[in-house]
CSV table of C-alpha atoms in Angstrom, one decimal:
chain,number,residue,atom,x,y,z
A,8,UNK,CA,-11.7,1.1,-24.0
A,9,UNK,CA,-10.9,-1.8,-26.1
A,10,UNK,CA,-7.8,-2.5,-27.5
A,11,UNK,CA,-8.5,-3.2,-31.5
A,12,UNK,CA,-5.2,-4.1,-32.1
A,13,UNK,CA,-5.5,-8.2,-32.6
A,14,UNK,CA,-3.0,-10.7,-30.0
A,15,UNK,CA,0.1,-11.6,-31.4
A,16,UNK,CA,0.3,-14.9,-34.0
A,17,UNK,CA,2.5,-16.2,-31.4
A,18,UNK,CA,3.3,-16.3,-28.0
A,19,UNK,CA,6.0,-18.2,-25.8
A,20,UNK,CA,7.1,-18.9,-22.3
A,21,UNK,CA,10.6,-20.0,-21.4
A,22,UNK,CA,10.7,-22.6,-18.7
A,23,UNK,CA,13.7,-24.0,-17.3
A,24,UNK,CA,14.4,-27.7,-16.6
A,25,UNK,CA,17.0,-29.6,-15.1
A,26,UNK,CA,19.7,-29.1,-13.0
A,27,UNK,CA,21.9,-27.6,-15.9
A,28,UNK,CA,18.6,-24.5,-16.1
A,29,UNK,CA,18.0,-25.2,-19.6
A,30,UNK,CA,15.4,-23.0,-21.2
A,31,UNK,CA,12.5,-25.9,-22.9
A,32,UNK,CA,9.8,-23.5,-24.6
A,33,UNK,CA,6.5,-23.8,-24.4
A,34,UNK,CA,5.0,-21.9,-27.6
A,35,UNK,CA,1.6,-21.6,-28.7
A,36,UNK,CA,-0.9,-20.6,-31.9
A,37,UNK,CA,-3.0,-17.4,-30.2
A,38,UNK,CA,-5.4,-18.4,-33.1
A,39,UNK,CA,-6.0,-21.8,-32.1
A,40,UNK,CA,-4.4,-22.6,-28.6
A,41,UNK,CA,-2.1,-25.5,-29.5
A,42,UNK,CA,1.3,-25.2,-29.1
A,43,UNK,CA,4.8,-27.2,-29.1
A,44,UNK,CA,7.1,-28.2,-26.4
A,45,UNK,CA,10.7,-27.1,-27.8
A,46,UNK,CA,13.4,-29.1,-25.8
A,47,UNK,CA,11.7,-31.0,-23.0
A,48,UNK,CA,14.7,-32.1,-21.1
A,49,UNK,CA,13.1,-32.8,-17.9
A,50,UNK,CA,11.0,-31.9,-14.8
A,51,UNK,CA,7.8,-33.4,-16.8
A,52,UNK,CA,4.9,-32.0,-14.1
A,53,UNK,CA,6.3,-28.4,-14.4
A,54,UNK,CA,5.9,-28.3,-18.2
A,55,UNK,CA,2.2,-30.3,-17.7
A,56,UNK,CA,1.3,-27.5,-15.4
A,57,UNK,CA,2.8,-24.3,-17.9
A,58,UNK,CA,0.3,-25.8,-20.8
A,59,UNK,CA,-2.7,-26.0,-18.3
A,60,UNK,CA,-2.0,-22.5,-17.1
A,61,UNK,CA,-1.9,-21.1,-20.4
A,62,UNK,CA,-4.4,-23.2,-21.5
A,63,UNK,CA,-2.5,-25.2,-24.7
A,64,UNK,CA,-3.0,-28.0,-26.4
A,65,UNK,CA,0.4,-29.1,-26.9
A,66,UNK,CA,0.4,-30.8,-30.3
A,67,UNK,CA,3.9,-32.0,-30.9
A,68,UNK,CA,7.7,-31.5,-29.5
A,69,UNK,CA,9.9,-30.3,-31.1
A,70,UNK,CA,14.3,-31.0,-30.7
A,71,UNK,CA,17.0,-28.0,-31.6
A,72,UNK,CA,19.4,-31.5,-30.9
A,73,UNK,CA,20.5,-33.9,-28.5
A,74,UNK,CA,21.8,-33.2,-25.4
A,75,UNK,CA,20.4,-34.3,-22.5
A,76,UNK,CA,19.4,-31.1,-21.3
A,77,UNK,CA,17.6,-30.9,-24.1
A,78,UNK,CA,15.9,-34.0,-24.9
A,79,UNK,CA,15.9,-36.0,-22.2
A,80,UNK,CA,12.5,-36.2,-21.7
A,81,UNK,CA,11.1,-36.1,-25.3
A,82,UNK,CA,10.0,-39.7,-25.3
A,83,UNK,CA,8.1,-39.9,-22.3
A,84,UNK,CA,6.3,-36.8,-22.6
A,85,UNK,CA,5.5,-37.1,-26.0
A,86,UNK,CA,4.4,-40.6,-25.3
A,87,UNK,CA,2.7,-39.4,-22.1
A,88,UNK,CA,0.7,-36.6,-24.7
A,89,UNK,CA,0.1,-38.9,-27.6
A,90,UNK,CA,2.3,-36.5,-29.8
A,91,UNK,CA,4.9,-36.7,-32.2
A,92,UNK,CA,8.5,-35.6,-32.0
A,93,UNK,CA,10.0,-33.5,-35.1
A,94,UNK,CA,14.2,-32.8,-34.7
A,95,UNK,CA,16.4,-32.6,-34.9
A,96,UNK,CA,18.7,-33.5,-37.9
A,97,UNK,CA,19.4,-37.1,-38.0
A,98,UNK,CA,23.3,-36.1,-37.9
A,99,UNK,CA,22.7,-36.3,-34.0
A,100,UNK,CA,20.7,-40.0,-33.7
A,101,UNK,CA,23.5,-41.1,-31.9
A,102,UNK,CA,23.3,-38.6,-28.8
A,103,UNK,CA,19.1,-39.6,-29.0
A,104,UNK,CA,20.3,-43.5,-28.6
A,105,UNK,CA,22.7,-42.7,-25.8
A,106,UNK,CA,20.2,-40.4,-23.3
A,107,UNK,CA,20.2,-42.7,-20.4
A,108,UNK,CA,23.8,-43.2,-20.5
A,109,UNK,CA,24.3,-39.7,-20.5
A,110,UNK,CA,21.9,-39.1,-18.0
A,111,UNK,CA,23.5,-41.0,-15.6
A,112,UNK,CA,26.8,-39.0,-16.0
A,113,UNK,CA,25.1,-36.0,-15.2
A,114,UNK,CA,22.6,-37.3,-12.5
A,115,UNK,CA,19.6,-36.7,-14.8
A,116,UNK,CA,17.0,-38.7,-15.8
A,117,UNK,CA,17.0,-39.3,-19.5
A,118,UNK,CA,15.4,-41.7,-22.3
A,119,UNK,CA,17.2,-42.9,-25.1
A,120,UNK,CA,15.4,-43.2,-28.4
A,121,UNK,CA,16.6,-44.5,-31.2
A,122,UNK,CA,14.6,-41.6,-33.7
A,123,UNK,CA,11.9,-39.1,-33.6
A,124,UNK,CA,8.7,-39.3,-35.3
A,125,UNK,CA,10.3,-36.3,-38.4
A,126,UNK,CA,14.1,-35.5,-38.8
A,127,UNK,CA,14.4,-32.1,-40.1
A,128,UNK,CA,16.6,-30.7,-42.0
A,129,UNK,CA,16.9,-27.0,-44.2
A,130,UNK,CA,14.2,-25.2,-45.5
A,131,UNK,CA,11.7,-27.9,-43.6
A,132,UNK,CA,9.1,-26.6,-42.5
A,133,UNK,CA,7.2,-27.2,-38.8
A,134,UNK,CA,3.0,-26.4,-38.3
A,135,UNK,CA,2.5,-25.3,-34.5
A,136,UNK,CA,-1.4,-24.8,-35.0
A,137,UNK,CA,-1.7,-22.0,-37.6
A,138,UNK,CA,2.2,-21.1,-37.5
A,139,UNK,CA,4.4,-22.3,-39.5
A,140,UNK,CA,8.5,-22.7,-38.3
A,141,UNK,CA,11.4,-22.2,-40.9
A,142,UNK,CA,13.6,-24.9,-40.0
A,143,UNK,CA,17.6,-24.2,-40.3
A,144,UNK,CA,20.7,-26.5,-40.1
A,145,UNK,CA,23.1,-24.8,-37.3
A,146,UNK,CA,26.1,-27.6,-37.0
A,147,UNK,CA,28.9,-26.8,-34.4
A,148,UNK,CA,27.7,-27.4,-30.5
A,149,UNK,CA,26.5,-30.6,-32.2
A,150,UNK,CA,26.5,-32.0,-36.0
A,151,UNK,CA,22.7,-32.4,-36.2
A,152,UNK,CA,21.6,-28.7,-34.2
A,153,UNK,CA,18.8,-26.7,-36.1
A,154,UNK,CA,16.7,-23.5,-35.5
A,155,UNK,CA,13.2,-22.5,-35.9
A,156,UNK,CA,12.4,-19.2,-36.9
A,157,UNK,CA,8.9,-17.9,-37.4
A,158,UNK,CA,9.5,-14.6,-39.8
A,159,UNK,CA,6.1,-13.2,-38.9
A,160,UNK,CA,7.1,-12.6,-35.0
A,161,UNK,CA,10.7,-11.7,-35.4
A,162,UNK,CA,11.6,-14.7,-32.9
A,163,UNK,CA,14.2,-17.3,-33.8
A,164,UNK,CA,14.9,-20.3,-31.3
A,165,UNK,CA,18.3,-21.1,-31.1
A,166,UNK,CA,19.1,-24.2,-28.8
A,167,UNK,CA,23.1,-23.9,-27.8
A,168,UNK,CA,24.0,-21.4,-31.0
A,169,UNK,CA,24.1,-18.5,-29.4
A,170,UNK,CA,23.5,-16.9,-26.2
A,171,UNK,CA,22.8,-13.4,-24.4
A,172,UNK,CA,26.5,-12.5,-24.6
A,173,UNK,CA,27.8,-16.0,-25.7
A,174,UNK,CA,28.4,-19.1,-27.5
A,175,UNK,CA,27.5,-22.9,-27.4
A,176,UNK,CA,30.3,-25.2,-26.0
A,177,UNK,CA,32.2,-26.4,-28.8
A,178,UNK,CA,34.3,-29.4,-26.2
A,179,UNK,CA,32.2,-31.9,-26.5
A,180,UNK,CA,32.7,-34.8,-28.9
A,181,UNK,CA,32.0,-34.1,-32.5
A,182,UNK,CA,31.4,-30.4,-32.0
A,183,UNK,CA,32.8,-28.0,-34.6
A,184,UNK,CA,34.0,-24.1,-33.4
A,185,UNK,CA,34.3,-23.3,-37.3
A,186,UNK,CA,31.5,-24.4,-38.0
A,187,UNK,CA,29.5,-22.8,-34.9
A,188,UNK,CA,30.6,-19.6,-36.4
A,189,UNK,CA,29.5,-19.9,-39.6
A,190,UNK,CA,26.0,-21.3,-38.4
A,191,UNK,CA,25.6,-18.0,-36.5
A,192,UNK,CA,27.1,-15.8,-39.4
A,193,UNK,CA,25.5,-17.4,-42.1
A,194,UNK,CA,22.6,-18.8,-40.8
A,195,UNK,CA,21.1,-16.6,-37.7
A,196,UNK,CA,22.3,-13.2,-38.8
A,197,UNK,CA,20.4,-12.5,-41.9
A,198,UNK,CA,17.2,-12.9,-40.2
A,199,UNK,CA,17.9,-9.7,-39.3
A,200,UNK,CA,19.0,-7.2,-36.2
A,201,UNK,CA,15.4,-6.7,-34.9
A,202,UNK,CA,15.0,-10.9,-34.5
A,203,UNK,CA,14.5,-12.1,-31.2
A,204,UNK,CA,15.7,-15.1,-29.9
A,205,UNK,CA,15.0,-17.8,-27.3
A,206,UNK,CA,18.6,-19.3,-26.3
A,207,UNK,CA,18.8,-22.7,-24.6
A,208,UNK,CA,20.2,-20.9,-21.3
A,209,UNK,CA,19.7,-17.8,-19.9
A,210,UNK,CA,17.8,-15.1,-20.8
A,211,UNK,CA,16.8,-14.2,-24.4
A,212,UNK,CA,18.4,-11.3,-26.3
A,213,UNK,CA,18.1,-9.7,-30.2
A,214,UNK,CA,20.4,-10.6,-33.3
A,215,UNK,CA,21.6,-6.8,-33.4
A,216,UNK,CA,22.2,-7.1,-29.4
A,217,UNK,CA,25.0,-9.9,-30.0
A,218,UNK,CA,25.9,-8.4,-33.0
A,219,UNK,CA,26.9,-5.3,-31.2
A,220,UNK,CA,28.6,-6.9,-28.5
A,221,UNK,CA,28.9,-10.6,-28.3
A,222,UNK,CA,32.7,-11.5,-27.7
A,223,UNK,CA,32.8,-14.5,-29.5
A,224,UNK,CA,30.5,-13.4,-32.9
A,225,UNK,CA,30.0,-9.3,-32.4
A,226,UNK,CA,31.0,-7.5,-36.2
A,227,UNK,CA,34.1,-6.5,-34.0
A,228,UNK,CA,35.2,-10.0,-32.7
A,229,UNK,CA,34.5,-11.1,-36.5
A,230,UNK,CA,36.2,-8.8,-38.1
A,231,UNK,CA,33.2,-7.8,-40.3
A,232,UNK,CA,32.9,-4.5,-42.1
A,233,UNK,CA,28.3,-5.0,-42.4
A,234,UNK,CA,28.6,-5.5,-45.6
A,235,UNK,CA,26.9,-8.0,-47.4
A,236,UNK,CA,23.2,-10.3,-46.3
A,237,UNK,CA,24.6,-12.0,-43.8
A,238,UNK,CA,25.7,-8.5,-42.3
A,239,UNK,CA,22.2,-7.1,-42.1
A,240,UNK,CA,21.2,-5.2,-39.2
């Protein structure tokens, strides 16, 4: 029997690169087949091989911010592709321009560049085939993070916000732990309690999830009473 029920707008596949296991994700336009790398940070022929298996045309990559992990090998792939790099804000150019220095603290490969192809910034917008990303500044792991949220799907990628049962770092230079907060609070929560999300490490989780019982940002650890949008389940 067939199913009529049509395939999802979107679909995604985590894949994790580097040493440090950061989650890059490949996503994709069911309608169309082409898709987006988000956060390429390394190990090029594994991501090469996740497009041909699933049979996307990867159209562009796309940065949640700098970090090596993250972005380390944005330039080469995307030169590699013949594609563009959108991300992330321009508040972190200066971890782009210092990849290969960084790299060789860590024992990774990385390529600095001095800019992508499109700094975002909120309430941009970012085309992955027939989808369309909300784009959302999320300052505090670093000044220039965002997040891409596609409404339709109820799936928000959030780089080093938030994670299954924790936060984003807030020790490295020019990170904020206010602000980190208020990024999640303000900016992640009133998507609403049935949102999925992609982290940059581990595995994924929902909004009312961490909500519920994340140590660092729960209701409880925040001492929120649910009231008001950004307290939407």
């Amino acid at each position: 029997m067939t199913d009529p029920s049509p395939p999802a707008p979107l679909r995604a596949v985590m894949i994790p690169v580097t040493p440090l296991q950061q989650n890059c994700t490949l996503l994709w336009c069911t309608a169309t087949m082409r898709g987006a790398f988000v956060d390429p940070g390394g190990d090029v022929p594994r991501l090469r091989a996740a497009a041909a298996e699933h049979g996307v045309a990867v159209e562009k990559i796309v940065l949640t911010h700098g970090h090596i992990d993250h972005a380390g090998a944005a330039r080469p792939l995307a030169d590699e592709l013949g594609v563009p790099i959108e991300g992330p804000h321009r508040a972190d150019a200066w971890l782009l321009r210092s990849l290969a220095e960084t790299g060789l603290h860590y024992g990774m490969a990385g390529v600095s560049f001095d800019a992508p192809d499109r700094w975002l910034a909120e309430g941009d917008a970012v085309a992955v085939g027939a989808l369309t990303l909300d784009v959302y500044e999320t300052p505090g792991h670093t000044p220039g993070h965002v997040v891409f949220h596609h409404a339709p799907s109820r799936l928000a990628l959030v780089g080093d916000v938030l994670f299954a049962g924790s936060v984003g770092r807030t020790d490295f230079p020019r990170s904020d732990p206010a602000a980190l907060i208020r990024s999640v609070v303000t900016k992640l929560w009133p998507m609403g309690g049935e949102t999925a999300f992609i982290p940059g490490h581990g595995g994924a989780g929902t909004f009312a999830a961490e909500r519920r019982s994340n140590p660092f940002v729960s209701d409880a650890a925040l001492g929120r009473g649910g009231a008001g949008p950004a307290s939407r389940p």
